[in-house]
Amino acid sequence: MTIIDGKKISSDIQDEIAIEVKTIIANNGRIPHLAAVLVGNDGASETYVAAKVKACERVGFKSTLVRMPDTTTEQELLSKLKELNDDSHIDGYIVQSPLPKHIDEYKIIEAIAPEKDVDGFHPQSVGRMALNLPTYLPATPFGIVQLLERYKIETAGKHCVVLGRSHIVGSPMSILMARNNAYANCTVTLCHSKTANLKEFTLKADILIVALGKAEFVTAEMVKDGVVIIDVGITRVPSDKTKSGFRLLGDVKYDEVAPKCSFITPVPGGVGPMTIASLLLNTLKASRGEVYKK
Ligand code: NAP
């Protein structure tokens, strides 16, 4: 059984990007520039955005943090996005979610210029992904593809079962695994809360990608020997054994499931750290005009 070390792979990717940035600087090229829009002061969002800005610094990207109060109107946010769309110094940007309830998240996503949509959430990005055209892949699914690739996990002809159909993880993951690409070409089954006899499907999975948000949902009796497990779930549970007062659990009952696996991602340290690496890779692509010509 191999434990997939997402922390190491993310760090390797960031080191590789940092080398690319040094080359860009040596050639008097333009340094990639990522902007992040943070509306309100949600604690978790502050942490995520701070980590993204720090990662930009680490690899040598420029970054801009646009802070807006939680009283920001939808119109004010749309005007800010227009400024970012028109700003030729900014290669890509993200709007950190969740947004305050009075703002329609989909209206905001659609207002992001597709060529700057480094989160890969714009309908045009999703459509291009489905059509297997060059695009920005959403961060978490892109991170999972990177893990499969870096660990050279065989996927062609395998049965990949995805649990969960959210727009940010499960659905895009099912599309990516079915595409005619390296580290894809699977036969895919997408399961959700209305799936009958879920265990019948999980037991048939060669590759099981779990994105439910239900701590320790997948148990040893639900999987076959040799399965590859990608556990996306993150649930905080109270703990008196940690300084923070909580610990993180995945959607898979790790201790009993891991011995049956050929590969498994731990929580934390598996899929989670890959999100930032994906965002940086998308920003690099944007600055080079690899998806849309500059
Ligand atoms: P979500 O939007 O809540 O979607 C959960 C999905 O699970 C839904 O499609 C739901 O089905 C399905 N589901 C719920 N209970 C089920 C059951 N008993 N049987 C089968 N399917 C069931 O969640 P998400 O945003 O995809 O996130 C999933 C988990 O991944 C969360 O723990 C989240 O924190 C974590 N996450 C981690 C990262 C990372 O970087 N590691 C990134 C994103 C998310 P219905 O559609 O029928 O409701």
Short mmCIF file of C-alpha atoms and ligand atoms in Angstrom, two decimals:
data_model
loop_
_atom_site.label_atom_id
_atom_site.label_comp_id
_atom_site.label_asym_id
_atom_site.label_seq_id
_atom_site.Cartn_x
_atom_site.Cartn_y
_atom_site.Cartn_z
CA MET A 1 0.00 0.00 0.00
CA THR A 2 1.34 3.42 -0.99
CA ILE A 3 0.27 6.57 0.84
CA ILE A 4 -0.06 9.39 -1.67
CA ASP A 5 1.84 12.36 -0.25
CA GLY A 6 -0.05 15.42 -1.49
CA LYS A 7 1.98 17.75 0.68
CA LYS A 8 5.21 16.67 -1.01
CA ILE A 9 3.78 16.74 -4.55
CA SER A 10 2.32 20.20 -3.96
CA SER A 11 5.67 21.40 -2.65
CA ASP A 12 7.50 19.83 -5.64
CA ILE A 13 5.13 21.58 -8.08
CA GLN A 14 5.63 24.90 -6.30
CA ASP A 15 9.43 24.45 -6.49
CA GLU A 16 9.13 23.72 -10.22
CA ILE A 17 7.01 26.85 -10.73
CA ALA A 18 9.53 28.93 -8.75
CA ILE A 19 12.27 27.77 -11.16
CA GLU A 20 10.07 28.78 -14.12
CA VAL A 21 9.55 32.22 -12.60
CA LYS A 22 13.32 32.67 -12.21
CA THR A 23 13.71 31.85 -15.91
CA ILE A 24 10.98 34.36 -16.80
CA ILE A 25 12.79 37.03 -14.77
CA ALA A 26 16.15 36.14 -16.33
CA ASN A 27 14.57 36.59 -19.78
CA ASN A 28 12.97 39.92 -18.78
CA GLY A 29 9.53 38.33 -19.15
CA ARG A 30 6.36 39.31 -17.34
CA ILE A 31 5.91 37.82 -13.89
CA PRO A 32 2.58 35.96 -13.46
CA HIS A 33 0.09 37.98 -11.42
CA LEU A 34 -2.84 36.47 -9.48
CA ALA A 35 -5.53 38.52 -7.78
CA ALA A 36 -7.94 37.31 -5.12
CA VAL A 37 -11.18 39.01 -4.17
CA LEU A 38 -12.32 38.54 -0.59
CA VAL A 39 -15.75 39.84 0.33
CA GLY A 40 -16.51 40.05 4.07
CA ASN A 41 -14.43 38.61 6.89
CA ASP A 42 -15.28 34.92 7.10
CA GLY A 43 -12.49 33.33 9.17
CA ALA A 44 -11.96 30.27 6.98
CA SER A 45 -11.97 32.36 3.78
CA GLU A 46 -9.35 34.70 5.31
CA THR A 47 -7.14 31.66 5.99
CA TYR A 48 -7.58 30.20 2.48
CA VAL A 49 -6.86 33.52 0.77
CA ALA A 50 -3.84 34.18 2.99
CA ALA A 51 -2.46 30.74 2.05
CA LYS A 52 -2.94 31.54 -1.67
CA VAL A 53 -1.16 34.89 -1.33
CA LYS A 54 1.68 33.23 0.60
CA ALA A 55 2.02 30.55 -2.09
CA CYS A 56 2.31 33.32 -4.73
CA GLU A 57 5.13 34.88 -2.72
CA ARG A 58 6.86 31.52 -2.37
CA VAL A 59 6.98 30.89 -6.12
CA GLY A 60 7.71 34.53 -7.02
CA PHE A 61 4.32 35.46 -8.53
CA LYS A 62 2.85 38.90 -8.01
CA SER A 63 -0.38 38.87 -6.06
CA THR A 64 -3.08 41.41 -5.28
CA LEU A 65 -5.63 40.97 -2.53
CA VAL A 66 -8.83 42.92 -3.08
CA ARG A 67 -10.76 43.22 0.18
CA MET A 68 -14.37 44.31 0.13
CA PRO A 69 -16.73 44.67 3.12
CA ASP A 70 -19.63 42.22 3.63
CA THR A 71 -22.00 45.11 2.88
CA THR A 72 -20.71 45.16 -0.73
CA THR A 73 -23.61 45.07 -3.18
CA GLU A 74 -23.76 42.68 -6.11
CA GLN A 75 -23.39 45.66 -8.44
CA GLU A 76 -20.28 46.92 -6.63
CA LEU A 77 -18.70 43.48 -6.86
CA LEU A 78 -19.58 43.21 -10.56
CA SER A 79 -17.93 46.62 -11.15
CA LYS A 80 -14.80 45.40 -9.37
CA LEU A 81 -14.73 42.27 -11.56
CA LYS A 82 -15.00 44.45 -14.64
CA GLU A 83 -11.93 46.40 -13.45
CA LEU A 84 -10.03 43.13 -12.96
CA ASN A 85 -11.18 41.82 -16.36
CA ASP A 86 -9.87 45.01 -17.99
CA ASP A 87 -6.60 45.18 -16.03
CA SER A 88 -3.89 43.89 -18.36
CA HIS A 89 -1.44 43.54 -15.44
CA ILE A 90 -3.54 40.76 -13.89
CA ASP A 91 -3.33 37.33 -15.53
CA GLY A 92 -5.99 35.58 -13.48
CA TYR A 93 -8.13 36.05 -10.42
CA ILE A 94 -10.39 34.21 -8.03
CA VAL A 95 -13.41 35.30 -6.04
CA GLN A 96 -13.25 33.50 -2.72
CA SER A 97 -16.45 31.71 -1.75
CA PRO A 98 -18.72 31.72 0.15
CA LEU A 99 -20.03 35.15 -0.80
CA PRO A 100 -22.49 37.04 1.42
CA LYS A 101 -26.03 35.68 0.96
CA HIS A 102 -27.33 38.77 -0.88
CA ILE A 103 -24.88 38.14 -3.76
CA ASP A 104 -25.75 35.60 -6.47
CA GLU A 105 -22.63 33.44 -6.74
CA TYR A 106 -23.43 32.22 -10.27
CA LYS A 107 -23.92 35.78 -11.54
CA ILE A 108 -20.46 36.56 -10.17
CA ILE A 109 -18.82 33.46 -11.68
CA GLU A 110 -20.30 34.32 -15.07
CA ALA A 111 -18.90 37.86 -14.83
CA ILE A 112 -15.31 36.60 -14.59
CA ALA A 113 -13.60 36.87 -17.98
CA PRO A 114 -13.06 33.21 -19.04
CA GLU A 115 -9.42 33.95 -19.91
CA LYS A 116 -8.84 35.01 -16.27
CA ASP A 117 -10.94 32.23 -14.68
CA VAL A 118 -8.08 30.42 -12.95
CA ASP A 119 -10.53 28.69 -10.57
CA GLY A 120 -12.10 27.01 -13.62
CA PHE A 121 -15.68 27.60 -12.43
CA HIS A 122 -16.99 29.70 -15.36
CA PRO A 123 -19.52 27.81 -17.53
CA GLN A 124 -17.19 28.32 -20.51
CA SER A 125 -14.32 26.67 -18.60
CA VAL A 126 -16.59 23.77 -17.60
CA GLY A 127 -17.83 23.37 -21.19
CA ARG A 128 -14.29 23.38 -22.56
CA MET A 129 -13.30 20.77 -19.98
CA ALA A 130 -16.19 18.55 -21.10
CA LEU A 131 -15.12 18.99 -24.73
CA ASN A 132 -11.49 18.23 -23.83
CA LEU A 133 -10.36 21.64 -25.11
CA PRO A 134 -7.54 23.63 -23.46
CA THR A 135 -8.94 25.27 -20.32
CA TYR A 136 -8.37 25.93 -16.64
CA LEU A 137 -9.40 22.85 -14.66
CA PRO A 138 -11.04 23.43 -11.27
CA ALA A 139 -8.41 23.27 -8.53
CA THR A 140 -9.37 20.16 -6.58
CA PRO A 141 -10.05 17.87 -9.57
CA PHE A 142 -6.90 19.22 -11.28
CA GLY A 143 -4.96 18.43 -8.10
CA ILE A 144 -6.27 14.86 -8.13
CA VAL A 145 -5.24 14.40 -11.77
CA GLN A 146 -1.75 15.65 -10.82
CA LEU A 147 -1.55 13.10 -8.01
CA LEU A 148 -2.55 10.23 -10.34
CA GLU A 149 0.04 11.41 -12.85
CA ARG A 150 2.91 11.93 -10.39
CA TYR A 151 2.31 8.49 -8.85
CA LYS A 152 1.91 6.98 -12.36
CA ILE A 153 -1.33 5.29 -11.33
CA GLU A 154 -2.81 3.24 -14.17
CA THR A 155 -6.28 4.45 -15.03
CA ALA A 156 -7.04 3.38 -18.64
CA GLY A 157 -9.82 0.80 -18.76
CA LYS A 158 -10.33 0.92 -14.99
CA HIS A 159 -13.68 1.37 -13.32
CA CYS A 160 -13.64 4.71 -11.50
CA VAL A 161 -16.47 5.29 -9.03
CA VAL A 162 -16.98 8.88 -7.90
CA LEU A 163 -19.04 9.50 -4.76
CA GLY A 164 -20.57 12.99 -4.78
CA ARG A 165 -21.67 15.18 -7.70
CA SER A 166 -20.91 18.75 -6.54
CA HIS A 167 -19.95 21.32 -9.16
CA ILE A 168 -16.54 21.83 -7.59
CA VAL A 169 -15.43 18.22 -7.07
CA GLY A 170 -17.57 15.19 -7.96
CA SER A 171 -19.07 16.24 -11.32
CA PRO A 172 -15.87 17.64 -12.86
CA MET A 173 -13.95 14.64 -11.53
CA SER A 174 -16.32 12.25 -13.31
CA ILE A 175 -15.86 14.20 -16.57
CA LEU A 176 -12.06 14.24 -16.25
CA MET A 177 -11.76 10.53 -15.51
CA ALA A 178 -13.88 9.62 -18.55
CA ARG A 179 -11.96 11.80 -21.05
CA ASN A 180 -9.74 10.27 -23.71
CA ASN A 181 -6.50 11.42 -22.04
CA ALA A 182 -3.54 10.02 -20.19
CA TYR A 183 -4.42 9.38 -16.54
CA ALA A 184 -8.10 9.15 -17.50
CA ASN A 185 -9.87 6.81 -19.97
CA CYS A 186 -11.82 5.19 -17.14
CA THR A 187 -15.30 3.73 -17.20
CA VAL A 188 -16.97 6.07 -14.74
CA THR A 189 -19.89 5.66 -12.35
CA LEU A 190 -21.07 8.82 -10.59
CA CYS A 191 -22.96 8.20 -7.34
CA HIS A 192 -24.91 10.63 -5.16
CA SER A 193 -27.41 10.66 -2.32
CA LYS A 194 -30.16 9.12 -4.47
CA THR A 195 -27.99 6.21 -5.63
CA ALA A 196 -29.59 2.90 -4.63
CA ASN A 197 -27.33 0.16 -3.25
CA LEU A 198 -24.22 2.32 -3.13
CA LYS A 199 -22.08 -0.52 -1.81
CA GLU A 200 -22.68 -2.53 -5.01
CA PHE A 201 -20.86 0.24 -6.89
CA THR A 202 -18.08 0.93 -4.39
CA LEU A 203 -17.22 -2.78 -4.31
CA LYS A 204 -16.71 -2.71 -8.09
CA ALA A 205 -14.39 0.34 -8.02
CA ASP A 206 -10.78 0.01 -9.15
CA ILE A 207 -10.45 3.72 -8.37
CA LEU A 208 -12.75 5.26 -5.76
CA ILE A 209 -12.90 9.05 -5.51
CA VAL A 210 -14.87 10.14 -2.46
CA ALA A 211 -16.22 13.70 -2.11
CA LEU A 212 -19.20 13.53 0.23
CA GLY A 213 -18.35 15.57 3.32
CA LYS A 214 -19.41 12.62 5.52
CA ALA A 215 -16.66 11.68 7.97
CA GLU A 216 -15.48 8.05 7.75
CA PHE A 217 -18.40 7.05 5.52
CA VAL A 218 -16.47 4.50 3.44
CA THR A 219 -15.59 1.40 5.45
CA ALA A 220 -13.40 -1.63 4.66
CA GLU A 221 -16.37 -3.84 3.74
CA MET A 222 -17.35 -1.35 1.00
CA VAL A 223 -14.14 -1.69 -1.06
CA LYS A 224 -12.26 -4.46 -2.82
CA ASP A 225 -8.60 -5.40 -2.34
CA GLY A 226 -6.14 -3.34 -4.38
CA VAL A 227 -8.44 -0.33 -4.81
CA VAL A 228 -6.98 3.16 -5.36
CA ILE A 229 -8.69 5.61 -3.00
CA ILE A 230 -8.73 9.38 -3.35
CA ASP A 231 -10.37 10.87 -0.26
CA VAL A 232 -11.44 14.47 -0.82
CA GLY A 233 -13.58 14.85 2.30
CA ILE A 234 -12.58 17.15 5.13
CA THR A 235 -14.67 17.23 8.29
CA ARG A 236 -13.56 19.02 11.46
CA VAL A 237 -14.36 17.08 14.61
CA PRO A 238 -13.68 18.19 18.19
CA SER A 239 -10.60 16.63 19.78
CA ASP A 240 -9.01 17.04 23.20
CA LYS A 241 -5.75 15.58 21.84
CA THR A 242 -4.82 18.54 19.63
CA LYS A 243 -3.80 22.11 20.50
CA SER A 244 -6.41 23.53 18.12
CA GLY A 245 -9.19 21.55 19.83
CA PHE A 246 -10.19 19.77 16.62
CA ARG A 247 -8.89 17.26 14.10
CA LEU A 248 -9.65 16.60 10.47
CA LEU A 249 -11.34 13.45 9.21
CA GLY A 250 -11.74 12.28 5.64
CA ASP A 251 -14.74 10.53 4.10
CA VAL A 252 -12.91 7.20 4.39
CA LYS A 253 -12.33 5.20 7.57
CA TYR A 254 -8.61 5.33 6.95
CA ASP A 255 -7.25 2.83 9.49
CA GLU A 256 -9.41 -0.06 8.35
CA VAL A 257 -9.55 0.81 4.63
CA ALA A 258 -5.87 1.64 3.98
CA PRO A 259 -4.57 -1.96 4.34
CA LYS A 260 -6.85 -3.04 1.45
CA CYS A 261 -5.64 -0.28 -0.91
CA SER A 262 -2.89 -0.16 -3.51
CA PHE A 263 -2.82 3.65 -3.14
CA ILE A 264 -4.64 5.98 -0.75
CA THR A 265 -4.62 9.71 0.04
CA PRO A 266 -4.53 10.55 3.75
CA VAL A 267 -6.53 13.36 5.38
CA PRO A 268 -4.92 15.75 6.02
CA GLY A 269 -1.95 15.77 3.63
CA GLY A 270 -3.53 14.16 0.56
CA VAL A 271 -5.79 16.09 -1.80
CA GLY A 272 -6.00 19.28 0.32
CA PRO A 273 -2.49 20.67 -0.31
CA MET A 274 -2.90 20.17 -4.08
CA THR A 275 -5.52 22.90 -4.44
CA ILE A 276 -3.00 25.71 -4.18
CA ALA A 277 -0.55 24.03 -6.56
CA SER A 278 -3.38 23.76 -9.13
CA LEU A 279 -4.25 27.43 -8.78
CA LEU A 280 -0.62 28.41 -9.33
CA LEU A 281 -0.37 26.13 -12.39
CA ASN A 282 -3.52 27.71 -13.83
CA THR A 283 -2.11 31.21 -13.22
CA LEU A 284 1.12 30.26 -14.96
CA LYS A 285 -0.91 28.96 -17.94
CA ALA A 286 -2.91 32.23 -17.99
CA SER A 287 0.22 34.39 -17.98
CA ARG A 288 1.66 32.39 -20.86
CA GLY A 289 -1.55 32.57 -22.88
CA GLU A 290 -1.64 28.77 -23.05
CA VAL A 291 -5.43 28.55 -22.85
CA TYR A 292 -6.44 31.79 -24.59
CA LYS A 293 -3.87 33.59 -26.74
CA LYS A 294 -2.75 36.89 -25.18
P1 NAP B 1 -21.21 18.94 -1.41
O1 NAP B 1 -21.41 20.06 -2.36
O2 NAP B 1 -21.90 18.95 -0.09
O3 NAP B 1 -21.59 17.58 -2.18
C1 NAP B 1 -21.66 16.37 -1.52
C2 NAP B 1 -22.12 15.32 -2.47
O4 NAP B 1 -22.20 14.09 -1.74
C3 NAP B 1 -23.50 15.57 -3.07
O5 NAP B 1 -23.48 15.28 -4.45
C4 NAP B 1 -24.40 14.58 -2.33
O6 NAP B 1 -25.47 14.06 -3.12
C5 NAP B 1 -23.44 13.44 -2.04
N1 NAP B 1 -23.86 12.67 -0.87
C6 NAP B 1 -24.15 13.10 0.37
N2 NAP B 1 -24.51 12.06 1.16
C7 NAP B 1 -24.43 10.95 0.41
C8 NAP B 1 -24.67 9.58 0.66
N3 NAP B 1 -25.05 9.13 1.86
N4 NAP B 1 -24.49 8.71 -0.36
C9 NAP B 1 -24.10 9.12 -1.58
N5 NAP B 1 -23.86 10.42 -1.87
C10 NAP B 1 -24.04 11.32 -0.88
O7 NAP B 1 -19.67 18.72 -1.07
P2 NAP B 1 -18.33 19.11 -1.87
O8 NAP B 1 -18.20 20.59 -1.96
O9 NAP B 1 -18.19 18.29 -3.08
O10 NAP B 1 -17.26 18.61 -0.79
C11 NAP B 1 -17.21 17.26 -0.38
C12 NAP B 1 -16.16 17.13 0.71
O11 NAP B 1 -14.89 17.47 0.15
C13 NAP B 1 -16.33 18.08 1.90
O12 NAP B 1 -15.88 17.42 3.07
C14 NAP B 1 -15.41 19.23 1.58
O13 NAP B 1 -14.96 19.90 2.74
C15 NAP B 1 -14.30 18.52 0.90
N6 NAP B 1 -13.52 19.33 -0.03
C16 NAP B 1 -12.17 19.21 0.05
C17 NAP B 1 -11.36 19.91 -0.83
C18 NAP B 1 -9.89 19.75 -0.73
O14 NAP B 1 -9.16 20.58 -1.20
N7 NAP B 1 -9.41 18.65 -0.17
C19 NAP B 1 -11.93 20.75 -1.79
C20 NAP B 1 -13.32 20.81 -1.88
C21 NAP B 1 -14.11 20.08 -0.99
P3 NAP B 1 -26.67 14.98 -3.69
O15 NAP B 1 -26.10 15.72 -4.85
O16 NAP B 1 -27.70 14.00 -4.09
O17 NAP B 1 -27.07 15.87 -2.55
#
